Amino acid sequence: MKDNFQDFFSDSIIKFESMIKSNKFLFFDTDEFESIIIYYLESGNSSMASKAIKMAVEQYPNNTSILLLKVEALIFEDKIEEAEKIIDSLLELDKSNSEIIIQKSRILSKRKKHSESINLLKKINKDCEFYSDSLIMKGKEYLFMDDFKNAKDKFIEHIRDFELDYAVLNNLLYCFDTLGNTDDTINYLNDFLEQNPYCEVAWHQLGKQYFKKELFKEALTAFDFAIISDDSFVGAYLEMGKVLEKLNKINQAIEQYEIVTKIDDPNPFALYRIGCCHNKLGNTELASSFFNKTVVEDPIHENAWMSLATIHYKQKDYLEAKNHLIKAIEIDSENIKYWELYCKINLDINNNEEVEISFKEILSLGSLSLSTLIFLTKTLTQIPFNETLSREFLVKIEALPNSLLSEKKYLSYIILHNSNQINKANISLKEAYFHNPAIYDYFKDIFPTIPQLDVLKNMKVN
């Protein structure tokens, strides 16, 4: 039976294409037209699909199935108004037709009328063959509305009957993730795996949930089962490698990543992780080799460029470090860590002009962490006094919230002292200590300029 259908399908396509080439008229019944149009729509050949639809509509202008295929093509081409006119006329004739309802709901979705789309889909009964499609569509509409709970419920209902629909399973897990209850996700996946013990996707996702909770032993077991279910499942090997790195089992992690390179060669992520593992083991040359392989396969792998820059920087090969770092910055110019390293390199080679450029870039990147603010403060004390930078940086520090009052006063002290504004500096220092004496030692260790405690307490200010 299946072979007969396949022959019918192939013969219809050959017959249609022969007619187009010869420019002769041939007869096609509605079933043939449907199979031809569906074939071209699914293969992405919109030109041939349009030709088939035009001929089909001319021969069968009132055929609902063909008109629905025309609507599908129009939606694909984003011709929503034309599609809606046809679908509304069909709805007037048959308000309970599930296929018409589905296409109308798709149009409503395109118009961002997600609630209306859902309400329309609710008209499709459970005993209808398109009910499962309506569940998926309702789930996606709820996603558009950020209603993750209702989306989750619809996807769960669909999965009960179509357990191996991985696309829907992934949507469902996205809902669980967004709702933020890892335990609920783990419980659902364990129940799901009771019924589907060889579903590698579910095992993989379960392992990732255990990893989130730092249940590394359970995560490894889950990834093991994912690999047992499908020994070519790259994602499971990668995740297992990440867990082993967390457990400091670096050589075992390398083994997992090497398996990936054999299954999926080349795999930039695996190459990069192998490089990171060798770096942790102190195998700098091997690490560099794998980072270089990574950027050959993926020239926009910014982390690999940064890793190469860091290795060269530690080796005091500043030119190479700078060249590699520029590649990373070109890919992501808003990464503070890249600019910090760029600043350090230029400090070490006494290129104060480039230090100033990197300093200003960091200042422009919005809210900065305390560690970055400390880094910038130290930088100002390592270059010749720069009044403009000092003034701009003080403004940045003063804008910090009052929850960091002591921290910003300690940093202000360093900048003002460096600017030879001694009285203002001392006022800042005394305020810093008064508000939070507990962090005095922390800042004193970082900035030796801060005086000893007995000196600070006896300091006179105007």
CSV table of C-alpha atoms in Angstrom, one decimal:
chain,number,residue,atom,x,y,z
A,1,MET,CA,0.0,0.0,0.0
A,2,LYS,CA,2.8,2.4,1.0
A,3,ASP,CA,4.7,1.5,-2.3
A,4,ASN,CA,1.6,2.2,-4.3
A,5,PHE,CA,1.2,5.6,-2.7
A,6,GLN,CA,4.9,6.4,-3.3
A,7,ASP,CA,4.6,5.4,-7.0
A,8,PHE,CA,1.4,7.6,-7.3
A,9,PHE,CA,3.2,10.5,-5.6
A,10,SER,CA,6.3,10.2,-7.8
A,11,ASP,CA,4.3,9.8,-11.0
A,12,SER,CA,2.3,12.9,-10.2
A,13,ILE,CA,5.4,15.0,-9.8
A,14,ILE,CA,7.0,13.7,-12.9
A,15,LYS,CA,3.8,14.2,-14.9
A,16,PHE,CA,3.4,17.8,-13.6
A,17,GLU,CA,7.0,18.8,-14.3
A,18,SER,CA,6.8,17.2,-17.8
A,19,MET,CA,3.7,19.3,-18.5
A,20,ILE,CA,5.5,22.5,-17.4
A,21,LYS,CA,8.4,21.8,-19.6
A,22,SER,CA,6.3,20.8,-22.7
A,23,ASN,CA,3.7,23.6,-22.1
A,24,LYS,CA,1.0,21.0,-22.8
A,25,PHE,CA,-2.2,20.7,-20.8
A,26,LEU,CA,-2.6,17.5,-18.7
A,27,PHE,CA,-5.4,16.5,-16.4
A,28,PHE,CA,-4.8,16.1,-12.6
A,29,ASP,CA,-7.4,15.2,-10.1
A,30,THR,CA,-7.6,16.9,-6.7
A,31,ASP,CA,-5.6,14.2,-4.9
A,32,GLU,CA,-2.8,14.6,-7.4
A,33,PHE,CA,-2.8,18.4,-7.1
A,34,GLU,CA,-2.7,18.1,-3.3
A,35,SER,CA,0.3,15.8,-3.4
A,36,ILE,CA,2.1,18.0,-5.9
A,37,ILE,CA,1.5,21.3,-3.9
A,38,ILE,CA,2.5,19.7,-0.6
A,39,TYR,CA,5.7,18.3,-2.2
A,40,TYR,CA,6.8,21.7,-3.5
A,41,LEU,CA,5.8,23.5,-0.2
A,42,GLU,CA,7.8,21.0,1.9
A,43,SER,CA,10.8,21.2,-0.4
A,44,GLY,CA,10.8,25.0,-0.3
A,45,ASN,CA,10.2,25.4,-4.0
A,46,SER,CA,7.7,28.3,-3.8
A,47,SER,CA,7.8,29.0,-7.5
A,48,MET,CA,6.7,25.5,-8.5
A,49,ALA,CA,4.2,25.4,-5.6
A,50,SER,CA,2.7,28.7,-6.9
A,51,LYS,CA,2.3,27.3,-10.4
A,52,ALA,CA,0.6,24.1,-9.1
A,53,ILE,CA,-1.7,26.1,-6.9
A,54,LYS,CA,-2.7,28.5,-9.7
A,55,MET,CA,-3.6,25.5,-12.0
A,56,ALA,CA,-5.4,23.7,-9.2
A,57,VAL,CA,-7.5,26.7,-8.3
A,58,GLU,CA,-8.4,27.3,-11.9
A,59,GLN,CA,-9.6,23.7,-12.3
A,60,TYR,CA,-11.1,23.3,-8.8
A,61,PRO,CA,-12.0,26.8,-7.6
A,62,ASN,CA,-14.2,25.7,-4.7
A,63,ASN,CA,-12.1,22.8,-3.4
A,64,THR,CA,-11.5,23.4,0.3
A,65,SER,CA,-8.3,21.3,0.5
A,66,ILE,CA,-6.7,23.2,-2.4
A,67,LEU,CA,-7.7,26.6,-1.1
A,68,LEU,CA,-6.2,25.7,2.3
A,69,LEU,CA,-3.0,24.9,0.6
A,70,LYS,CA,-3.1,28.2,-1.2
A,71,VAL,CA,-3.6,29.9,2.2
A,72,GLU,CA,-0.6,28.0,3.6
A,73,ALA,CA,1.5,29.3,0.7
A,74,LEU,CA,0.3,32.8,1.2
A,75,ILE,CA,1.1,32.8,4.9
A,76,PHE,CA,4.6,31.5,4.1
A,77,GLU,CA,5.0,34.4,1.7
A,78,ASP,CA,3.7,36.8,4.4
A,79,LYS,CA,0.7,37.7,2.2
A,80,ILE,CA,-1.6,37.8,5.3
A,81,GLU,CA,-4.5,39.9,4.0
A,82,GLU,CA,-5.0,37.8,0.9
A,83,ALA,CA,-4.8,34.6,3.0
A,84,GLU,CA,-7.3,35.9,5.5
A,85,LYS,CA,-9.9,36.8,2.9
A,86,ILE,CA,-9.8,33.2,1.6
A,87,ILE,CA,-9.9,31.7,5.1
A,88,ASP,CA,-12.8,33.9,6.3
A,89,SER,CA,-14.8,32.9,3.2
A,90,LEU,CA,-14.1,29.2,4.0
A,91,LEU,CA,-15.1,29.7,7.7
A,92,GLU,CA,-18.4,31.2,6.7
A,93,LEU,CA,-19.2,27.9,4.8
A,94,ASP,CA,-17.9,25.6,7.5
A,95,LYS,CA,-17.2,27.0,11.0
A,96,SER,CA,-16.3,23.6,12.5
A,97,ASN,CA,-13.7,22.5,10.0
A,98,SER,CA,-10.5,22.0,12.0
A,99,GLU,CA,-8.1,22.6,9.2
A,100,ILE,CA,-9.7,25.9,8.5
A,101,ILE,CA,-9.6,26.8,12.2
A,102,ILE,CA,-5.9,26.0,12.3
A,103,GLN,CA,-5.1,28.2,9.3
A,104,LYS,CA,-7.2,31.1,10.7
A,105,SER,CA,-5.4,30.8,14.1
A,106,ARG,CA,-2.0,30.9,12.3
A,107,ILE,CA,-3.1,34.2,10.7
A,108,LEU,CA,-4.3,35.6,14.0
A,109,SER,CA,-0.9,34.6,15.4
A,110,LYS,CA,0.9,36.4,12.6
A,111,ARG,CA,-1.2,39.5,13.5
A,112,LYS,CA,0.0,39.0,17.2
A,113,LYS,CA,-3.6,38.3,18.3
A,114,HIS,CA,-2.5,35.4,20.4
A,115,SER,CA,-5.5,35.3,22.8
A,116,GLU,CA,-7.9,35.2,19.8
A,117,SER,CA,-5.8,32.5,18.2
A,118,ILE,CA,-6.0,30.3,21.4
A,119,ASN,CA,-9.7,30.8,21.8
A,120,LEU,CA,-10.3,29.7,18.2
A,121,LEU,CA,-8.1,26.6,18.7
A,122,LYS,CA,-10.2,25.7,21.7
A,123,LYS,CA,-13.0,24.8,19.3
A,124,ILE,CA,-11.1,21.8,18.1
A,125,ASN,CA,-12.4,18.7,19.9
A,126,LYS,CA,-10.3,16.0,21.5
A,127,ASP,CA,-11.5,13.4,19.1
A,128,CYS,CA,-10.4,15.4,16.1
A,129,GLU,CA,-7.3,14.2,14.2
A,130,PHE,CA,-5.9,17.7,14.4
A,131,TYR,CA,-6.3,18.0,18.2
A,132,SER,CA,-2.6,17.3,18.8
A,133,ASP,CA,-1.6,20.0,16.3
A,134,SER,CA,-3.9,22.4,18.1
A,135,LEU,CA,-2.2,21.6,21.5
A,136,ILE,CA,1.2,22.5,20.0
A,137,MET,CA,-0.1,25.7,18.5
A,138,LYS,CA,-1.8,26.7,21.8
A,139,GLY,CA,1.5,26.0,23.6
A,140,LYS,CA,3.4,28.2,21.2
A,141,GLU,CA,0.8,31.0,21.5
A,142,TYR,CA,1.1,30.9,25.2
A,143,LEU,CA,4.9,31.2,24.8
A,144,PHE,CA,4.4,34.3,22.7
A,145,MET,CA,2.4,35.7,25.6
A,146,ASP,CA,5.1,34.6,28.1
A,147,ASP,CA,2.5,32.5,29.8
A,148,PHE,CA,4.9,29.6,30.5
A,149,LYS,CA,2.6,27.7,32.9
A,150,ASN,CA,-0.2,27.3,30.4
A,151,ALA,CA,2.3,26.6,27.6
A,152,LYS,CA,3.9,23.9,29.7
A,153,ASP,CA,0.5,22.3,30.4
A,154,LYS,CA,-0.4,22.1,26.6
A,155,PHE,CA,3.0,20.6,25.7
A,156,ILE,CA,2.7,18.0,28.5
A,157,GLU,CA,-0.8,17.0,27.2
A,158,HIS,CA,0.7,16.6,23.7
A,159,ILE,CA,3.7,14.6,24.9
A,160,ARG,CA,1.4,12.1,26.6
A,161,ASP,CA,0.3,10.8,23.2
A,162,PHE,CA,3.5,11.7,21.2
A,163,GLU,CA,6.3,10.9,23.6
A,164,LEU,CA,9.1,11.1,21.0
A,165,ASP,CA,8.2,14.5,19.6
A,166,TYR,CA,11.6,16.0,20.5
A,167,ALA,CA,10.8,19.5,19.3
A,168,VAL,CA,7.8,19.7,21.6
A,169,LEU,CA,9.8,18.1,24.4
A,170,ASN,CA,12.4,20.8,24.1
A,171,ASN,CA,9.7,23.5,24.2
A,172,LEU,CA,8.3,21.9,27.3
A,173,LEU,CA,11.7,21.8,29.0
A,174,TYR,CA,12.2,25.5,28.0
A,175,CYS,CA,9.0,26.2,29.9
A,176,PHE,CA,10.2,24.3,33.0
A,177,ASP,CA,13.5,26.2,32.8
A,178,THR,CA,11.9,29.6,32.6
A,179,LEU,CA,9.5,28.8,35.5
A,180,GLY,CA,12.7,28.1,37.4
A,181,ASN,CA,11.8,25.0,39.4
A,182,THR,CA,14.6,22.6,38.7
A,183,ASP,CA,13.1,19.9,41.0
A,184,ASP,CA,9.8,20.0,39.0
A,185,THR,CA,11.8,19.5,35.8
A,186,ILE,CA,13.8,16.6,37.3
A,187,ASN,CA,10.6,14.9,38.6
A,188,TYR,CA,8.9,15.3,35.2
A,189,LEU,CA,11.9,13.9,33.3
A,190,ASN,CA,12.2,10.9,35.7
A,191,ASP,CA,8.5,10.1,35.2
A,192,PHE,CA,8.9,10.5,31.4
A,193,LEU,CA,12.0,8.2,31.4
A,194,GLU,CA,10.0,5.5,33.3
A,195,GLN,CA,7.9,5.2,30.1
A,196,ASN,CA,10.7,6.0,27.6
A,197,PRO,CA,13.9,4.6,29.0
A,198,TYR,CA,15.9,4.9,25.8
A,199,CYS,CA,15.1,8.6,25.1
A,200,GLU,CA,18.6,10.1,24.8
A,201,VAL,CA,17.2,13.6,24.7
A,202,ALA,CA,15.4,13.2,28.0
A,203,TRP,CA,18.5,11.6,29.7
A,204,HIS,CA,20.6,14.5,28.3
A,205,GLN,CA,18.2,17.1,29.7
A,206,LEU,CA,18.0,15.3,33.0
A,207,GLY,CA,21.8,15.4,33.3
A,208,LYS,CA,21.8,19.1,32.7
A,209,GLN,CA,19.2,19.6,35.4
A,210,TYR,CA,21.3,17.6,37.9
A,211,PHE,CA,24.4,19.7,36.8
A,212,LYS,CA,22.5,22.9,37.7
A,213,LYS,CA,21.9,21.5,41.2
A,214,GLU,CA,25.6,20.4,41.4
A,215,LEU,CA,24.5,16.8,41.7
A,216,PHE,CA,27.5,15.7,39.6
A,217,LYS,CA,27.3,12.0,40.3
A,218,GLU,CA,23.7,11.9,39.2
A,219,ALA,CA,24.5,14.1,36.2
A,220,LEU,CA,27.2,11.6,35.0
A,221,THR,CA,24.8,8.7,35.4
A,222,ALA,CA,22.2,10.5,33.3
A,223,PHE,CA,24.7,11.4,30.5
A,224,ASP,CA,25.9,7.7,30.6
A,225,PHE,CA,22.3,6.6,29.9
A,226,ALA,CA,22.0,9.2,27.1
A,227,ILE,CA,25.1,7.7,25.5
A,228,ILE,CA,23.8,4.1,26.0
A,229,SER,CA,20.7,5.2,24.2
A,230,ASP,CA,22.6,6.8,21.3
A,231,ASP,CA,26.4,6.3,21.3
A,232,SER,CA,26.8,9.1,18.7
A,233,PHE,CA,25.0,11.7,20.8
A,234,VAL,CA,27.6,14.5,20.8
A,235,GLY,CA,25.8,16.6,23.4
A,236,ALA,CA,26.0,13.9,26.1
A,237,TYR,CA,29.8,13.6,25.7
A,238,LEU,CA,30.2,17.3,25.8
A,239,GLU,CA,28.1,17.7,29.0
A,240,MET,CA,29.9,14.7,30.6
A,241,GLY,CA,33.2,16.4,29.9
A,242,LYS,CA,32.0,19.6,31.6
A,243,VAL,CA,30.9,17.6,34.7
A,244,LEU,CA,34.3,15.9,34.8
A,245,GLU,CA,36.0,19.3,34.6
A,246,LYS,CA,34.0,20.4,37.6
A,247,LEU,CA,35.1,17.3,39.5
A,248,ASN,CA,38.7,18.2,38.5
A,249,LYS,CA,39.0,14.9,36.6
A,250,ILE,CA,40.7,16.7,33.7
A,251,ASN,CA,42.2,13.7,31.8
A,252,GLN,CA,38.8,12.0,31.8
A,253,ALA,CA,37.2,15.1,30.6
A,254,ILE,CA,39.7,15.3,27.7
A,255,GLU,CA,38.8,11.7,26.8
A,256,GLN,CA,35.1,12.7,26.4
A,257,TYR,CA,35.9,15.7,24.3
A,258,GLU,CA,38.2,13.6,22.1
A,259,ILE,CA,35.3,11.2,21.4
A,260,VAL,CA,33.4,14.2,20.2
A,261,THR,CA,36.1,15.1,17.7
A,262,LYS,CA,36.0,11.6,16.3
A,263,ILE,CA,32.2,11.6,15.9
A,264,ASP,CA,31.9,15.2,14.8
A,265,ASP,CA,35.2,16.4,13.4
A,266,PRO,CA,35.9,19.2,13.6
A,267,ASN,CA,33.9,20.4,16.6
A,268,PRO,CA,35.2,23.9,17.8
A,269,PHE,CA,33.6,23.6,21.2
A,270,ALA,CA,35.3,20.3,21.9
A,271,LEU,CA,38.6,21.5,20.6
A,272,TYR,CA,38.4,24.6,22.8
A,273,ARG,CA,37.5,22.5,25.9
A,274,ILE,CA,40.5,20.2,25.3
A,275,GLY,CA,42.7,23.3,25.1
A,276,CYS,CA,41.2,24.6,28.4
A,277,CYS,CA,41.9,21.2,30.0
A,278,HIS,CA,45.5,21.2,28.9
A,279,ASN,CA,45.8,24.7,30.2
A,280,LYS,CA,44.6,23.6,33.6
A,281,LEU,CA,47.2,20.7,33.6
A,282,GLY,CA,49.9,23.2,32.7
A,283,ASN,CA,50.4,21.9,29.2
A,284,THR,CA,50.7,25.3,27.7
A,285,GLU,CA,52.0,24.3,24.3
A,286,LEU,CA,49.2,21.7,23.9
A,287,ALA,CA,46.7,24.2,25.1
A,288,SER,CA,47.8,26.8,22.5
A,289,SER,CA,47.7,24.1,19.8
A,290,PHE,CA,44.1,23.3,20.5
A,291,PHE,CA,43.1,27.0,20.8
A,292,ASN,CA,44.7,27.6,17.4
A,293,LYS,CA,42.8,24.6,16.0
A,294,THR,CA,39.6,26.1,17.4
A,295,VAL,CA,40.0,29.5,15.7
A,296,VAL,CA,40.9,27.8,12.4
A,297,GLU,CA,37.6,25.9,12.5
A,298,ASP,CA,35.7,28.9,14.1
A,299,PRO,CA,37.3,32.2,13.4
A,300,ILE,CA,34.8,34.1,15.6
A,301,HIS,CA,35.4,31.9,18.7
A,302,GLU,CA,36.2,34.9,20.9
A,303,ASN,CA,37.0,32.8,24.0
A,304,ALA,CA,39.7,30.9,22.1
A,305,TRP,CA,41.3,34.2,20.9
A,306,MET,CA,41.1,35.5,24.5
A,307,SER,CA,42.7,32.3,25.8
A,308,LEU,CA,45.6,32.6,23.3
A,309,ALA,CA,46.1,36.2,24.3
A,310,THR,CA,46.2,35.3,27.9
A,311,ILE,CA,48.8,32.6,27.3
A,312,HIS,CA,51.0,35.0,25.3
A,313,TYR,CA,50.6,37.7,28.0
A,314,LYS,CA,51.7,35.3,30.7
A,315,GLN,CA,54.8,34.5,28.6
A,316,LYS,CA,55.4,38.3,28.2
A,317,ASP,CA,55.0,37.9,24.4
A,318,TYR,CA,53.0,41.2,24.4
A,319,LEU,CA,52.8,41.7,20.6
A,320,GLU,CA,51.2,38.3,20.0
A,321,ALA,CA,49.0,38.7,23.1
A,322,LYS,CA,47.8,42.0,21.7
A,323,ASN,CA,47.2,40.7,18.2
A,324,HIS,CA,45.1,37.8,19.5
A,325,LEU,CA,43.2,40.0,21.9
A,326,ILE,CA,42.3,42.5,19.1
A,327,LYS,CA,40.6,39.5,17.3
A,328,ALA,CA,38.5,38.9,20.5
A,329,ILE,CA,37.6,42.6,20.8
A,330,GLU,CA,36.6,42.8,17.2
A,331,ILE,CA,34.1,40.0,17.9
A,332,ASP,CA,32.8,41.4,21.2
A,333,SER,CA,33.8,45.0,21.8
A,334,GLU,CA,31.6,45.2,25.0
A,335,ASN,CA,33.4,42.5,26.9
A,336,ILE,CA,35.1,44.2,29.9
A,337,LYS,CA,37.5,41.4,30.5
A,338,TYR,CA,39.0,41.8,27.0
A,339,TRP,CA,39.5,45.5,27.6
A,340,GLU,CA,41.0,44.9,31.0
A,341,LEU,CA,43.6,42.6,29.5
A,342,TYR,CA,44.2,45.1,26.7
A,343,CYS,CA,44.8,47.7,29.3
A,344,LYS,CA,47.3,45.5,31.2
A,345,ILE,CA,49.3,44.7,28.1
A,346,ASN,CA,49.6,48.4,27.2
A,347,LEU,CA,50.6,49.2,30.8
A,348,ASP,CA,53.4,46.6,30.6
A,349,ILE,CA,54.7,48.1,27.4
A,350,ASN,CA,54.3,51.7,28.6
A,351,ASN,CA,51.8,52.6,25.9
A,352,ASN,CA,49.9,55.1,27.9
A,353,GLU,CA,47.9,56.4,24.9
A,354,GLU,CA,46.4,52.9,24.4
A,355,VAL,CA,45.9,52.5,28.2
A,356,GLU,CA,43.7,55.7,28.1
A,357,ILE,CA,41.7,54.3,25.2
A,358,SER,CA,41.0,51.0,26.9
A,359,PHE,CA,40.2,52.9,30.2
A,360,LYS,CA,37.6,55.0,28.5
A,361,GLU,CA,36.1,52.0,26.7
A,362,ILE,CA,35.6,50.3,30.0
A,363,LEU,CA,34.1,53.4,31.5
A,364,SER,CA,31.6,53.5,28.6
A,365,LEU,CA,30.3,50.0,29.3
A,366,GLY,CA,27.7,50.9,31.8
A,367,SER,CA,27.5,49.4,35.3
A,368,LEU,CA,30.9,48.1,36.4
A,369,SER,CA,31.7,45.5,39.1
A,370,LEU,CA,33.7,46.3,42.2
A,371,SER,CA,36.7,44.3,40.9
A,372,THR,CA,36.7,46.3,37.6
A,373,LEU,CA,36.5,49.6,39.6
A,374,ILE,CA,39.5,48.5,41.7
A,375,PHE,CA,41.4,47.5,38.5
A,376,LEU,CA,40.7,51.0,37.0
A,377,THR,CA,41.8,52.7,40.2
A,378,LYS,CA,45.1,50.8,40.3
A,379,THR,CA,45.6,51.6,36.6
A,380,LEU,CA,45.3,55.4,37.3
A,381,THR,CA,48.1,55.1,39.9
A,382,GLN,CA,50.3,53.3,37.4
A,383,ILE,CA,50.3,55.9,34.7
A,384,PRO,CA,51.4,59.6,34.6
A,385,PHE,CA,48.7,61.7,36.3
A,386,ASN,CA,45.8,62.2,33.9
A,387,GLU,CA,43.4,64.8,35.1
A,388,THR,CA,40.7,64.1,32.5
A,389,LEU,CA,40.6,60.4,33.3
A,390,SER,CA,40.7,61.0,37.0
A,391,ARG,CA,37.7,63.4,36.8
A,392,GLU,CA,35.7,61.1,34.6
A,393,PHE,CA,36.4,58.2,36.9
A,394,LEU,CA,35.4,60.1,40.0
A,395,VAL,CA,32.0,60.9,38.5
A,396,LYS,CA,31.6,57.1,37.7
A,397,ILE,CA,32.4,56.2,41.3
A,398,GLU,CA,30.2,58.9,42.8
A,399,ALA,CA,27.3,57.4,40.9
A,400,LEU,CA,27.6,54.1,42.7
A,401,PRO,CA,24.6,53.2,45.0
A,402,ASN,CA,24.8,54.0,48.7
A,403,SER,CA,25.0,50.3,49.4
A,404,LEU,CA,28.6,50.6,48.3
A,405,LEU,CA,29.2,53.9,50.1
A,406,SER,CA,32.4,52.7,51.9
A,407,GLU,CA,33.8,51.1,48.8
A,408,LYS,CA,33.4,54.2,46.7
A,409,LYS,CA,34.9,56.4,49.5
A,410,TYR,CA,38.0,54.1,49.6
A,411,LEU,CA,38.4,54.3,45.9
A,412,SER,CA,37.8,58.1,45.9
A,413,TYR,CA,40.6,58.4,48.5
A,414,ILE,CA,43.1,56.8,46.1
A,415,ILE,CA,42.1,58.9,43.1
A,416,LEU,CA,42.0,62.2,45.1
A,417,HIS,CA,45.3,61.3,46.8
A,418,ASN,CA,46.8,60.5,43.4
A,419,SER,CA,45.5,63.9,42.2
A,420,ASN,CA,47.3,65.6,45.1
A,421,GLN,CA,43.9,66.7,46.6
A,422,ILE,CA,45.0,65.6,50.0
A,423,ASN,CA,42.4,67.1,52.2
A,424,LYS,CA,39.5,65.8,50.1
A,425,ALA,CA,41.2,62.5,50.0
A,426,ASN,CA,41.5,62.3,53.8
A,427,ILE,CA,37.8,63.2,54.2
A,428,SER,CA,36.9,60.4,51.9
A,429,LEU,CA,39.1,57.9,53.8
A,430,LYS,CA,37.7,58.9,57.2
A,431,GLU,CA,34.1,58.5,55.9
A,432,ALA,CA,35.0,55.1,54.4
A,433,TYR,CA,36.3,53.8,57.7
A,434,PHE,CA,33.5,55.3,59.7
A,435,HIS,CA,30.8,53.6,57.5
A,436,ASN,CA,32.4,50.2,57.3
A,437,PRO,CA,35.6,49.6,59.3
A,438,ALA,CA,35.4,45.9,58.5
A,439,ILE,CA,36.7,46.3,54.9
A,440,TYR,CA,39.7,48.5,55.9
A,441,ASP,CA,42.2,45.6,55.8
A,442,TYR,CA,40.8,44.5,52.4
A,443,PHE,CA,41.5,47.9,50.7
A,444,LYS,CA,44.7,48.4,52.7
A,445,ASP,CA,46.1,45.2,51.2
A,446,ILE,CA,45.2,46.3,47.7
A,447,PHE,CA,46.3,49.9,48.0
A,448,PRO,CA,49.4,50.5,50.2
A,449,THR,CA,48.8,54.2,49.9
A,450,ILE,CA,46.1,53.9,52.5
A,451,PRO,CA,47.8,54.8,55.8
A,452,GLN,CA,48.1,52.6,58.9
A,453,LEU,CA,45.0,52.5,61.1
A,454,ASP,CA,46.5,54.6,63.9
A,455,VAL,CA,47.5,57.3,61.4
A,456,LEU,CA,44.1,57.2,59.8
A,457,LYS,CA,42.3,57.7,63.2
A,458,ASN,CA,44.5,60.7,64.1
A,459,MET,CA,44.3,62.3,60.7
A,460,LYS,CA,43.3,65.9,60.8
A,461,VAL,CA,40.9,67.3,58.1
A,462,ASN,CA,39.7,70.8,57.4
